[in-house]
Amino acid sequence: MENNQNNQRVVAAGSGQTAGAGSDRSAWPLWEIFIRSKQGLDHKHIGSLHAADAAMAIENARDVYTRRMEGVSIWVVESKYVHASNPDEAASFYDPANDKVYRHPTFYDLPDELKHM
Amino acid sequence: MSLIEFETTFQDKVDQDIRIEPKDWMPDAYRKTLIRQISQHAHSEIVGMLPEANWITRAPTLRRKATLIAKVQDEAGHGLYLYSAAETLGITRDEMIGQLHSGKAKYSSIFNYPTLTWADMGAIGWLVDGAAIMNQVPLCRASYGPYARAMVRICKEESFHQRQGFEILLVLSRGSEEQRRMCQDSINRWWWPSVMMFGPSDDASPNSEQSMRWKIKRFSNDDLRQRFVDICAEQVKLLGMTLPDPDLKWNEERGHFDFGPIDWEEFRNVINGNGPCNKERLAARVKAHEDGAWVRDAALAHAQKRAAKEGQEAA
């Protein structure tokens, strides 16, 4: 509910999912869903859904996103709590990495005879 | 940047197959087109549950019943993926539901036809889901990220829908004389509406060109339709049945099947609300939404009450 009272637009890290600045106060808030597909792997953003509270969001996420055993663990985060970088500023924001090719192993010119490196 | 520069940058990204994400700048018309297309698609998934729900209680075996329930549940999920994708463009769920219920938003006209026999569950799976898959696979590469990602999930799930449908028809086609008649009858009724699912022919589809430029659409309506006809004309032979088109004939020169003229008058009629089940479908949707209102309200009240209580305990 608070989600829609906020006029700021909220973006989830995984998808850039935006919660519309809607007007309906009665609507259930939006949740971003993250699923671990098997032990040893990261939780990955999979989508979003509306639910009245966290428990319902987890149950709905199970029904919507794991009907074919796609998950062993679910995280839900109310969309309004996700903060994201601004795509309009991407050029300057990521600029510091642009001129540092020496951070990559292929930058270094070594003889082919050199093994195990 | 000026508007023109924004538009050029946008089109450059699309041309290079760089996906557009929700917070990226996009032309208003692109946003509007997507909202219309994705929400109509979502509505189609939701309304599409109704013709099949009709047969859940009358499925011939427990296996068929479990399958049909799973399929209908998938359609609900597909509707949800798509509503969520549309919401990233700035429209709310309530607005979209309102547009569906007021008749302002359209959904696929195929769901305005009745499901008269069990064989229709087979024909819908084979033909209607088959046509949907044909339309949807290219959408997995649509330029708008959330839409494309939703379509990837949907396409993965649709495959079982089509296979279970064909299996239903296959069993009927090997059954009694009456079952074979039922099978052919349902193919006869669903064939042309399925062919129409690809939309108006290219010369009568004014928005297609722009959608192709934006890479929302990758193939023309007529190209996809031809591919569908070619595939089904072969598949129907496995059933020992026929497609109800006297003009259907292999054309060696074109390397495609020729097929008869489409009744666009019927297509327009059904789209404009005069199909056999338009009123019934919409009424069922509205009733389900209104009957469920108290559940939505109760869940919200419960969540608020609990949050308030937790707030007090924490204080």
Tab-separated table of N, CA and C in Angstrom, chain B residues 118-262:
chain	number	residue	atom	x	y	z
B	118	TRP	N	-15.483	-32.601	-25.122
B	118	TRP	CA	-14.158	-32.862	-24.544
B	118	TRP	C	-13.064	-32.721	-25.606
B	119	ALA	N	-13.394	-33.072	-26.848
B	119	ALA	CA	-12.390	-32.985	-27.916
B	119	ALA	C	-11.872	-31.554	-28.060
B	120	ASP	N	-12.676	-30.589	-27.657
B	120	ASP	CA	-12.237	-29.191	-27.758
B	120	ASP	C	-11.007	-28.913	-26.894
B	121	MET	N	-10.853	-29.676	-25.793
B	121	MET	CA	-9.648	-29.512	-24.971
B	121	MET	C	-8.414	-29.938	-25.776
B	122	GLY	N	-8.616	-30.940	-26.627
B	122	GLY	CA	-7.520	-31.365	-27.496
B	122	GLY	C	-7.239	-30.347	-28.585
B	123	ALA	N	-8.312	-29.889	-29.242
B	123	ALA	CA	-8.136	-28.948	-30.357
B	123	ALA	C	-7.554	-27.616	-29.871
B	124	ILE	N	-7.963	-27.194	-28.691
B	124	ILE	CA	-7.409	-25.941	-28.152
B	124	ILE	C	-5.919	-26.109	-27.893
B	125	GLY	N	-5.538	-27.213	-27.275
B	125	GLY	CA	-4.124	-27.441	-27.000
B	125	GLY	C	-3.313	-27.490	-28.293
B	126	TRP	N	-3.802	-28.277	-29.234
B	126	TRP	CA	-3.048	-28.437	-30.483
B	126	TRP	C	-3.048	-27.149	-31.317
B	127	LEU	N	-4.238	-26.638	-31.604
B	127	LEU	CA	-4.319	-25.522	-32.565
B	127	LEU	C	-4.165	-24.147	-31.909
B	128	VAL	N	-4.939	-23.904	-30.858
B	128	VAL	CA	-4.905	-22.564	-30.253
B	128	VAL	C	-3.557	-22.326	-29.575
B	129	ASP	N	-3.103	-23.287	-28.775
B	129	ASP	CA	-1.791	-23.119	-28.139
B	129	ASP	C	-0.684	-23.199	-29.182
B	130	GLY	N	-0.897	-24.007	-30.213
B	130	GLY	CA	0.084	-24.077	-31.295
B	130	GLY	C	0.256	-22.724	-31.970
B	131	ALA	N	-0.861	-22.071	-32.271
B	131	ALA	CA	-0.790	-20.744	-32.897
B	131	ALA	C	-0.176	-19.740	-31.939
B	132	ALA	N	-0.523	-19.859	-30.666
B	132	ALA	CA	0.038	-18.940	-29.664
B	132	ALA	C	1.554	-19.100	-29.594
B	133	ILE	N	2.024	-20.335	-29.589
B	133	ILE	CA	3.477	-20.574	-29.526
B	133	ILE	C	4.170	-19.963	-30.741
B	134	MET	N	3.542	-20.159	-31.906
B	134	MET	CA	4.108	-19.598	-33.139
B	134	MET	C	4.278	-18.081	-33.013
B	135	ASN	N	3.297	-17.445	-32.417
B	135	ASN	CA	3.350	-15.994	-32.200
B	135	ASN	C	4.353	-15.614	-31.126
B	136	GLN	N	4.475	-16.475	-30.112
B	136	GLN	CA	5.200	-16.083	-28.900
B	136	GLN	C	6.692	-16.334	-28.957
B	137	VAL	N	7.101	-17.350	-29.686
B	137	VAL	CA	8.532	-17.654	-29.714
B	137	VAL	C	9.357	-16.441	-30.183
B	138	PRO	N	8.940	-15.759	-31.265
B	138	PRO	CA	9.728	-14.572	-31.659
B	138	PRO	C	9.695	-13.462	-30.607
B	139	LEU	N	8.660	-13.432	-29.764
B	139	LEU	CA	8.567	-12.386	-28.740
B	139	LEU	C	9.607	-12.578	-27.631
B	140	CYS	N	10.185	-13.776	-27.537
B	140	CYS	CA	11.263	-13.997	-26.570
B	140	CYS	C	12.452	-13.098	-26.887
B	141	ARG	N	12.519	-12.576	-28.115
B	141	ARG	CA	13.610	-11.676	-28.491
B	141	ARG	C	13.111	-10.240	-28.648
B	142	ALA	N	11.938	-9.946	-28.108
B	142	ALA	CA	11.388	-8.589	-28.223
B	142	ALA	C	12.347	-7.590	-27.581
B	143	SER	N	12.308	-6.348	-28.052
B	143	SER	CA	13.293	-5.355	-27.605
B	143	SER	C	13.101	-4.946	-26.150
B	144	TYR	N	11.914	-5.112	-25.596
B	144	TYR	CA	11.686	-4.690	-24.211
B	144	TYR	C	12.013	-5.841	-23.251
B	145	GLY	N	13.007	-5.647	-22.400
B	145	GLY	CA	13.537	-6.701	-21.540
B	145	GLY	C	12.507	-7.476	-20.730
B	146	PRO	N	11.701	-6.778	-19.905
B	146	PRO	CA	10.757	-7.527	-19.068
B	146	PRO	C	9.750	-8.356	-19.882
B	147	TYR	N	9.355	-7.858	-21.037
B	147	TYR	CA	8.424	-8.604	-21.900
B	147	TYR	C	9.112	-9.860	-22.434
B	148	ALA	N	10.326	-9.675	-22.948
B	148	ALA	CA	11.060	-10.811	-23.509
B	148	ALA	C	11.293	-11.882	-22.443
B	149	ARG	N	11.663	-11.449	-21.226
B	149	ARG	CA	11.934	-12.434	-20.169
B	149	ARG	C	10.660	-13.187	-19.782
B	150	ALA	N	9.535	-12.466	-19.737
B	150	ALA	CA	8.264	-13.139	-19.432
B	150	ALA	C	7.952	-14.167	-20.518
B	151	MET	N	8.219	-13.798	-21.773
B	151	MET	CA	7.891	-14.710	-22.866
B	151	MET	C	8.759	-15.964	-22.847
B	152	VAL	N	10.003	-15.840	-22.390
B	152	VAL	CA	10.863	-17.021	-22.308
B	152	VAL	C	10.233	-18.039	-21.353
B	153	ARG	N	9.798	-17.544	-20.185
B	153	ARG	CA	9.177	-18.459	-19.227
B	153	ARG	C	7.891	-19.063	-19.802
B	154	ILE	N	7.099	-18.229	-20.451
B	154	ILE	CA	5.826	-18.702	-20.991
B	154	ILE	C	6.048	-19.776	-22.050
B	155	CYS	N	6.981	-19.527	-22.948
B	155	CYS	CA	7.209	-20.490	-24.032
B	155	CYS	C	7.663	-21.842	-23.498
B	156	LYS	N	8.492	-21.822	-22.456
B	156	LYS	CA	8.937	-23.075	-21.849
B	156	LYS	C	7.732	-23.892	-21.391
B	157	GLU	N	6.739	-23.202	-20.837
B	157	GLU	CA	5.602	-23.916	-20.258
B	157	GLU	C	4.556	-24.310	-21.298
B	158	GLU	N	4.476	-23.521	-22.380
B	158	GLU	CA	3.441	-23.775	-23.389
B	158	GLU	C	3.615	-25.110	-24.092
B	159	SER	N	4.849	-25.559	-24.167
B	159	SER	CA	5.130	-26.750	-24.965
B	159	SER	C	4.312	-27.952	-24.470
B	160	PHE	N	4.196	-28.080	-23.160
B	160	PHE	CA	3.393	-29.200	-22.638
B	160	PHE	C	1.912	-29.010	-22.993
B	161	HIS	N	1.469	-27.764	-23.053
B	161	HIS	CA	0.063	-27.504	-23.380
B	161	HIS	C	-0.279	-28.060	-24.758
B	162	GLN	N	0.613	-27.805	-25.701
B	162	GLN	CA	0.325	-28.249	-27.055
B	162	GLN	C	0.408	-29.769	-27.162
B	163	ARG	N	1.397	-30.336	-26.505
B	163	ARG	CA	1.570	-31.795	-26.596
B	163	ARG	C	0.404	-32.540	-25.944
B	164	GLN	N	-0.057	-32.054	-24.775
B	164	GLN	CA	-1.185	-32.749	-24.145
B	164	GLN	C	-2.437	-32.637	-25.013
B	165	GLY	N	-2.576	-31.513	-25.720
B	165	GLY	CA	-3.736	-31.341	-26.603
B	165	GLY	C	-3.709	-32.326	-27.749
B	166	PHE	N	-2.543	-32.441	-28.371
B	166	PHE	CA	-2.431	-33.373	-29.499
B	166	PHE	C	-2.677	-34.794	-29.032
B	167	GLU	N	-2.204	-35.098	-27.823
B	167	GLU	CA	-2.402	-36.449	-27.298
B	167	GLU	C	-3.886	-36.764	-27.094
B	168	ILE	N	-4.632	-35.778	-26.614
B	168	ILE	CA	-6.081	-35.968	-26.444
B	168	ILE	C	-6.719	-36.328	-27.791
B	169	LEU	N	-6.345	-35.576	-28.834
B	169	LEU	CA	-6.930	-35.839	-30.152
B	169	LEU	C	-6.464	-37.183	-30.706
B	170	LEU	N	-5.206	-37.513	-30.435
B	170	LEU	CA	-4.666	-38.787	-30.932
B	170	LEU	C	-5.454	-39.964	-30.354
B	171	VAL	N	-5.728	-39.896	-29.053
B	171	VAL	CA	-6.485	-40.969	-28.408
B	171	VAL	C	-7.893	-41.050	-29.005
B	172	LEU	N	-8.519	-39.897	-29.192
B	172	LEU	CA	-9.867	-39.905	-29.782
B	172	LEU	C	-9.830	-40.446	-31.212
B	173	SER	N	-8.779	-40.095	-31.944
B	173	SER	CA	-8.707	-40.488	-33.360
B	173	SER	C	-8.532	-42.002	-33.509
B	174	ARG	N	-8.081	-42.651	-32.437
B	174	ARG	CA	-7.926	-44.109	-32.469
B	174	ARG	C	-9.065	-44.807	-31.739
B	175	GLY	N	-10.090	-44.048	-31.401
B	175	GLY	CA	-11.190	-44.608	-30.620
B	175	GLY	C	-12.357	-45.058	-31.476
B	176	SER	N	-13.550	-45.002	-30.905
B	176	SER	CA	-14.758	-45.455	-31.589
B	176	SER	C	-15.126	-44.484	-32.711
B	177	GLU	N	-16.077	-44.909	-33.520
B	177	GLU	CA	-16.563	-44.053	-34.615
B	177	GLU	C	-17.061	-42.721	-34.063
B	178	GLU	N	-17.750	-42.795	-32.933
B	178	GLU	CA	-18.296	-41.581	-32.327
B	178	GLU	C	-17.172	-40.644	-31.855
B	179	GLN	N	-16.131	-41.252	-31.271
B	179	GLN	CA	-14.994	-40.438	-30.803
B	179	GLN	C	-14.264	-39.800	-31.982
B	180	ARG	N	-14.141	-40.537	-33.076
B	180	ARG	CA	-13.478	-39.961	-34.257
B	180	ARG	C	-14.298	-38.797	-34.821
B	181	ARG	N	-15.611	-38.967	-34.791
B	181	ARG	CA	-16.478	-37.876	-35.285
B	181	ARG	C	-16.314	-36.631	-34.412
B	182	MET	N	-16.238	-36.877	-33.118
B	182	MET	CA	-16.082	-35.775	-32.167
B	182	MET	C	-14.754	-35.044	-32.414
B	183	CYS	N	-13.732	-35.822	-32.677
B	183	CYS	CA	-12.401	-35.276	-32.943
B	183	CYS	C	-12.438	-34.383	-34.186
B	184	GLN	N	-13.008	-34.915	-35.274
B	184	GLN	CA	-13.057	-34.145	-36.522
B	184	GLN	C	-13.912	-32.879	-36.363
B	185	ASP	N	-15.025	-33.042	-35.654
B	185	ASP	CA	-15.921	-31.893	-35.444
B	185	ASP	C	-15.199	-30.758	-34.710
B	186	SER	N	-14.408	-31.117	-33.731
B	186	SER	CA	-13.764	-30.046	-32.969
B	186	SER	C	-12.648	-29.393	-33.791
B	187	ILE	N	-11.942	-30.177	-34.604
B	187	ILE	CA	-10.948	-29.585	-35.510
B	187	ILE	C	-11.660	-28.634	-36.485
B	188	ASN	N	-12.797	-29.068	-36.976
B	188	ASN	CA	-13.551	-28.222	-37.917
B	188	ASN	C	-13.916	-26.880	-37.301
B	189	ARG	N	-14.309	-26.906	-36.029
B	189	ARG	CA	-14.742	-25.648	-35.396
B	189	ARG	C	-13.564	-24.752	-34.999
B	190	TRP	N	-12.425	-25.342	-34.639
B	190	TRP	CA	-11.315	-24.519	-34.118
B	190	TRP	C	-10.309	-24.099	-35.179
B	191	TRP	N	-10.355	-24.749	-36.341
B	191	TRP	CA	-9.319	-24.455	-37.331
B	191	TRP	C	-9.299	-22.974	-37.762
B	192	TRP	N	-10.428	-22.479	-38.276
B	192	TRP	CA	-10.408	-21.120	-38.821
B	192	TRP	C	-10.180	-20.054	-37.751
B	193	PRO	N	-10.845	-20.177	-36.600
B	193	PRO	CA	-10.519	-19.182	-35.545
B	193	PRO	C	-9.029	-19.199	-35.178
B	194	SER	N	-8.389	-20.381	-35.219
B	194	SER	CA	-6.955	-20.442	-34.910
B	194	SER	C	-6.139	-19.737	-35.991
B	195	VAL	N	-6.518	-19.943	-37.246
B	195	VAL	CA	-5.813	-19.293	-38.357
B	195	VAL	C	-5.934	-17.766	-38.235
B	196	MET	N	-7.082	-17.342	-37.698
B	196	MET	CA	-7.298	-15.894	-37.537
B	196	MET	C	-6.486	-15.308	-36.378
B	197	MET	N	-5.993	-16.180	-35.495
B	197	MET	CA	-5.262	-15.671	-34.324
B	197	MET	C	-4.035	-14.853	-34.699
B	198	PHE	N	-3.551	-15.009	-35.924
B	198	PHE	CA	-2.357	-14.258	-36.317
B	198	PHE	C	-2.682	-12.816	-36.699
B	199	GLY	N	-3.964	-12.482	-36.634
B	199	GLY	CA	-4.345	-11.103	-36.890
B	199	GLY	C	-4.542	-10.818	-38.358
B	200	PRO	N	-4.917	-9.571	-38.681
B	200	PRO	CA	-5.221	-9.187	-40.055
B	200	PRO	C	-4.037	-9.452	-40.978
B	201	SER	N	-4.306	-9.598	-42.256
B	201	SER	CA	-3.210	-9.811	-43.203
B	201	SER	C	-2.354	-8.553	-43.268
B	202	ASP	N	-1.125	-8.715	-43.733
B	202	ASP	CA	-0.127	-7.646	-43.636
B	202	ASP	C	-0.587	-6.323	-44.226
B	203	ASP	N	-1.307	-6.373	-45.360
B	203	ASP	CA	-1.699	-5.103	-45.989
B	203	ASP	C	-2.807	-4.399	-45.200
B	204	ALA	N	-3.442	-5.128	-44.234
B	204	ALA	CA	-4.493	-4.503	-43.426
B	204	ALA	C	-4.039	-4.319	-41.981
B	205	SER	N	-2.737	-4.373	-41.752
B	205	SER	CA	-2.218	-4.283	-40.386
B	205	SER	C	-1.303	-3.054	-40.271
B	206	PRO	N	-1.893	-1.888	-40.030
B	206	PRO	CA	-1.182	-0.611	-40.127
B	206	PRO	C	-0.045	-0.444	-39.110
B	207	ASN	N	-0.157	-1.082	-37.944
B	207	ASN	CA	0.858	-0.861	-36.910
B	207	ASN	C	2.061	-1.784	-37.027
B	208	SER	N	1.927	-2.787	-37.910
B	208	SER	CA	2.969	-3.813	-37.986
B	208	SER	C	4.341	-3.235	-38.298
B	209	GLU	N	4.383	-2.307	-39.238
B	209	GLU	CA	5.674	-1.806	-39.718
B	209	GLU	C	6.454	-1.141	-38.583
B	210	GLN	N	5.758	-0.298	-37.832
B	210	GLN	CA	6.417	0.388	-36.708
B	210	GLN	C	6.878	-0.622	-35.657
B	211	SER	N	6.018	-1.601	-35.361
B	211	SER	CA	6.386	-2.614	-34.371
B	211	SER	C	7.596	-3.423	-34.818
B	212	MET	N	7.722	-3.633	-36.113
B	212	MET	CA	8.898	-4.347	-36.636
B	212	MET	C	10.143	-3.478	-36.453
B	213	ARG	N	10.000	-2.173	-36.709
B	213	ARG	CA	11.145	-1.273	-36.572
B	213	ARG	C	11.598	-1.250	-35.102
B	214	TRP	N	10.641	-1.297	-34.203
B	214	TRP	CA	10.960	-1.304	-32.773
B	214	TRP	C	11.357	-2.679	-32.267
B	215	LYS	N	11.311	-3.659	-33.116
B	215	LYS	CA	11.611	-5.049	-32.760
B	215	LYS	C	10.725	-5.566	-31.623
B	216	ILE	N	9.514	-5.079	-31.591
B	216	ILE	CA	8.515	-5.706	-30.720
B	216	ILE	C	7.991	-6.912	-31.488
B	217	LYS	N	7.950	-6.768	-32.768
B	217	LYS	CA	7.471	-7.815	-33.655
B	217	LYS	C	8.625	-8.190	-34.582
B	218	ARG	N	8.785	-9.475	-34.859
B	218	ARG	CA	9.920	-9.897	-35.678
B	218	ARG	C	9.487	-10.489	-37.015
B	219	PHE	N	8.274	-11.003	-37.075
B	219	PHE	CA	7.777	-11.590	-38.322
B	219	PHE	C	6.390	-11.040	-38.605
B	220	SER	N	6.022	-10.983	-39.865
B	220	SER	CA	4.705	-10.434	-40.200
B	220	SER	C	3.612	-11.466	-39.886
B	221	ASN	N	2.393	-10.977	-39.721
B	221	ASN	CA	1.252	-11.851	-39.434
B	221	ASN	C	1.121	-12.960	-40.475
B	222	ASP	N	1.246	-12.584	-41.748
B	222	ASP	CA	1.035	-13.568	-42.814
B	222	ASP	C	2.150	-14.622	-42.853
B	223	ASP	N	3.375	-14.206	-42.538
B	223	ASP	CA	4.483	-15.172	-42.513
B	223	ASP	C	4.262	-16.217	-41.430
B	224	LEU	N	3.859	-15.732	-40.252
B	224	LEU	CA	3.631	-16.664	-39.142
B	224	LEU	C	2.442	-17.572	-39.444
B	225	ARG	N	1.417	-16.989	-40.035
B	225	ARG	CA	0.220	-17.780	-40.367
B	225	ARG	C	0.576	-18.894	-41.347
B	226	GLN	N	1.364	-18.553	-42.351
B	226	GLN	CA	1.769	-19.551	-43.350
B	226	GLN	C	2.543	-20.695	-42.689
B	227	ARG	N	3.435	-20.331	-41.770
B	227	ARG	CA	4.226	-21.347	-41.083
B	227	ARG	C	3.314	-22.285	-40.294
B	228	PHE	N	2.310	-21.701	-39.647
B	228	PHE	CA	1.346	-22.474	-38.852
B	228	PHE	C	0.566	-23.439	-39.749
B	229	VAL	N	0.080	-22.943	-40.869
B	229	VAL	CA	-0.693	-23.789	-41.785
B	229	VAL	C	0.179	-24.936	-42.295
B	230	ASP	N	1.404	-24.622	-42.683
B	230	ASP	CA	2.310	-25.656	-43.204
B	230	ASP	C	2.513	-26.778	-42.189
B	231	ILE	N	2.721	-26.393	-40.929
B	231	ILE	CA	2.987	-27.388	-39.889
B	231	ILE	C	1.742	-28.227	-39.603
B	232	CYS	N	0.595	-27.550	-39.447
B	232	CYS	CA	-0.637	-28.273	-39.096
B	232	CYS	C	-1.104	-29.195	-40.219
B	233	ALA	N	-0.898	-28.760	-41.463
B	233	ALA	CA	-1.336	-29.573	-42.601
B	233	ALA	C	-0.632	-30.935	-42.588
B	234	GLU	N	0.590	-30.975	-42.083
B	234	GLU	CA	1.299	-32.248	-41.953
B	234	GLU	C	0.858	-32.997	-40.695
B	235	GLN	N	0.746	-32.257	-39.580
B	235	GLN	CA	0.423	-32.920	-38.309
B	235	GLN	C	-0.946	-33.598	-38.337
B	236	VAL	N	-1.905	-33.000	-39.047
B	236	VAL	CA	-3.270	-33.529	-39.049
B	236	VAL	C	-3.306	-34.932	-39.665
B	237	LYS	N	-2.318	-35.212	-40.513
B	237	LYS	CA	-2.276	-36.536	-41.154
B	237	LYS	C	-2.063	-37.639	-40.117
B	238	LEU	N	-1.281	-37.324	-39.058
B	238	LEU	CA	-1.040	-38.300	-37.997
B	238	LEU	C	-2.318	-38.662	-37.261
B	239	LEU	N	-3.268	-37.743	-37.298
B	239	LEU	CA	-4.551	-38.001	-36.637
B	239	LEU	C	-5.515	-38.722	-37.578
B	240	GLY	N	-5.168	-38.806	-38.843
B	240	GLY	CA	-6.102	-39.365	-39.823
B	240	GLY	C	-7.336	-38.494	-39.971
B	241	MET	N	-7.181	-37.214	-39.699
B	241	MET	CA	-8.300	-36.271	-39.808
B	241	MET	C	-7.975	-35.282	-40.930
B	242	THR	N	-8.879	-34.340	-41.175
B	242	THR	CA	-8.632	-33.326	-42.204
B	242	THR	C	-8.872	-31.942	-41.631
B	243	LEU	N	-8.232	-30.956	-42.258
B	243	LEU	CA	-8.516	-29.568	-41.914
B	243	LEU	C	-9.654	-29.098	-42.815
B	244	PRO	N	-10.573	-28.316	-42.267
B	244	PRO	CA	-11.793	-27.960	-43.015
B	244	PRO	C	-11.539	-26.859	-44.045
B	245	ASP	N	-10.703	-27.138	-45.029
B	245	ASP	CA	-10.389	-26.141	-46.044
B	245	ASP	C	-10.202	-26.848	-47.388
B	246	PRO	N	-11.208	-26.755	-48.273
B	246	PRO	CA	-11.120	-27.456	-49.572
B	246	PRO	C	-9.981	-26.927	-50.445
B	247	ASP	N	-9.502	-25.720	-50.154
B	247	ASP	CA	-8.438	-25.131	-50.980
B	247	ASP	C	-7.037	-25.459	-50.479
B	248	LEU	N	-6.968	-26.195	-49.371
B	248	LEU	CA	-5.653	-26.508	-48.802
B	248	LEU	C	-4.914	-27.479	-49.727
B	249	LYS	N	-3.779	-27.008	-50.259
B	249	LYS	CA	-3.068	-27.836	-51.244
B	249	LYS	C	-1.590	-27.452	-51.234
B	250	TRP	N	-0.709	-28.449	-51.338
B	250	TRP	CA	0.730	-28.164	-51.386
B	250	TRP	C	1.067	-27.460	-52.690
B	251	ASN	N	1.803	-26.391	-52.578
B	251	ASN	CA	2.233	-25.634	-53.749
B	251	ASN	C	3.740	-25.815	-53.908
B	252	GLU	N	4.102	-26.659	-54.852
B	252	GLU	CA	5.504	-27.026	-55.053
B	252	GLU	C	6.362	-25.786	-55.317
B	253	GLU	N	5.833	-24.896	-56.125
B	253	GLU	CA	6.585	-23.717	-56.538
B	253	GLU	C	6.907	-22.813	-55.350
B	254	ARG	N	5.888	-22.582	-54.486
B	254	ARG	CA	6.089	-21.701	-53.328
B	254	ARG	C	6.808	-22.415	-52.193
B	255	GLY	N	6.710	-23.750	-52.197
B	255	GLY	CA	7.253	-24.503	-51.071
B	255	GLY	C	6.386	-24.355	-49.828
B	256	HIS	N	5.123	-24.026	-50.040
B	256	HIS	CA	4.176	-23.859	-48.932
B	256	HIS	C	2.825	-24.448	-49.314
B	257	PHE	N	1.960	-24.613	-48.290
B	257	PHE	CA	0.579	-24.982	-48.571
B	257	PHE	C	-0.208	-23.726	-48.946
B	258	ASP	N	-0.969	-23.816	-50.024
B	258	ASP	CA	-1.961	-22.768	-50.305
B	258	ASP	C	-3.165	-23.033	-49.418
B	259	PHE	N	-3.844	-21.983	-49.011
B	259	PHE	CA	-5.080	-22.200	-48.248
B	259	PHE	C	-6.150	-21.191	-48.650
B	260	GLY	N	-7.402	-21.518	-48.258
B	260	GLY	CA	-8.554	-20.746	-48.717
B	260	GLY	C	-8.659	-19.392	-48.047
B	261	PRO	N	-9.597	-18.557	-48.541
B	261	PRO	CA	-9.766	-17.201	-48.000
B	261	PRO	C	-10.282	-17.224	-46.558
B	262	ILE	N	-9.837	-16.246	-45.776
B	262	ILE	CA	-10.245	-16.139	-44.375
B	262	ILE	C	-11.471	-15.231	-44.274
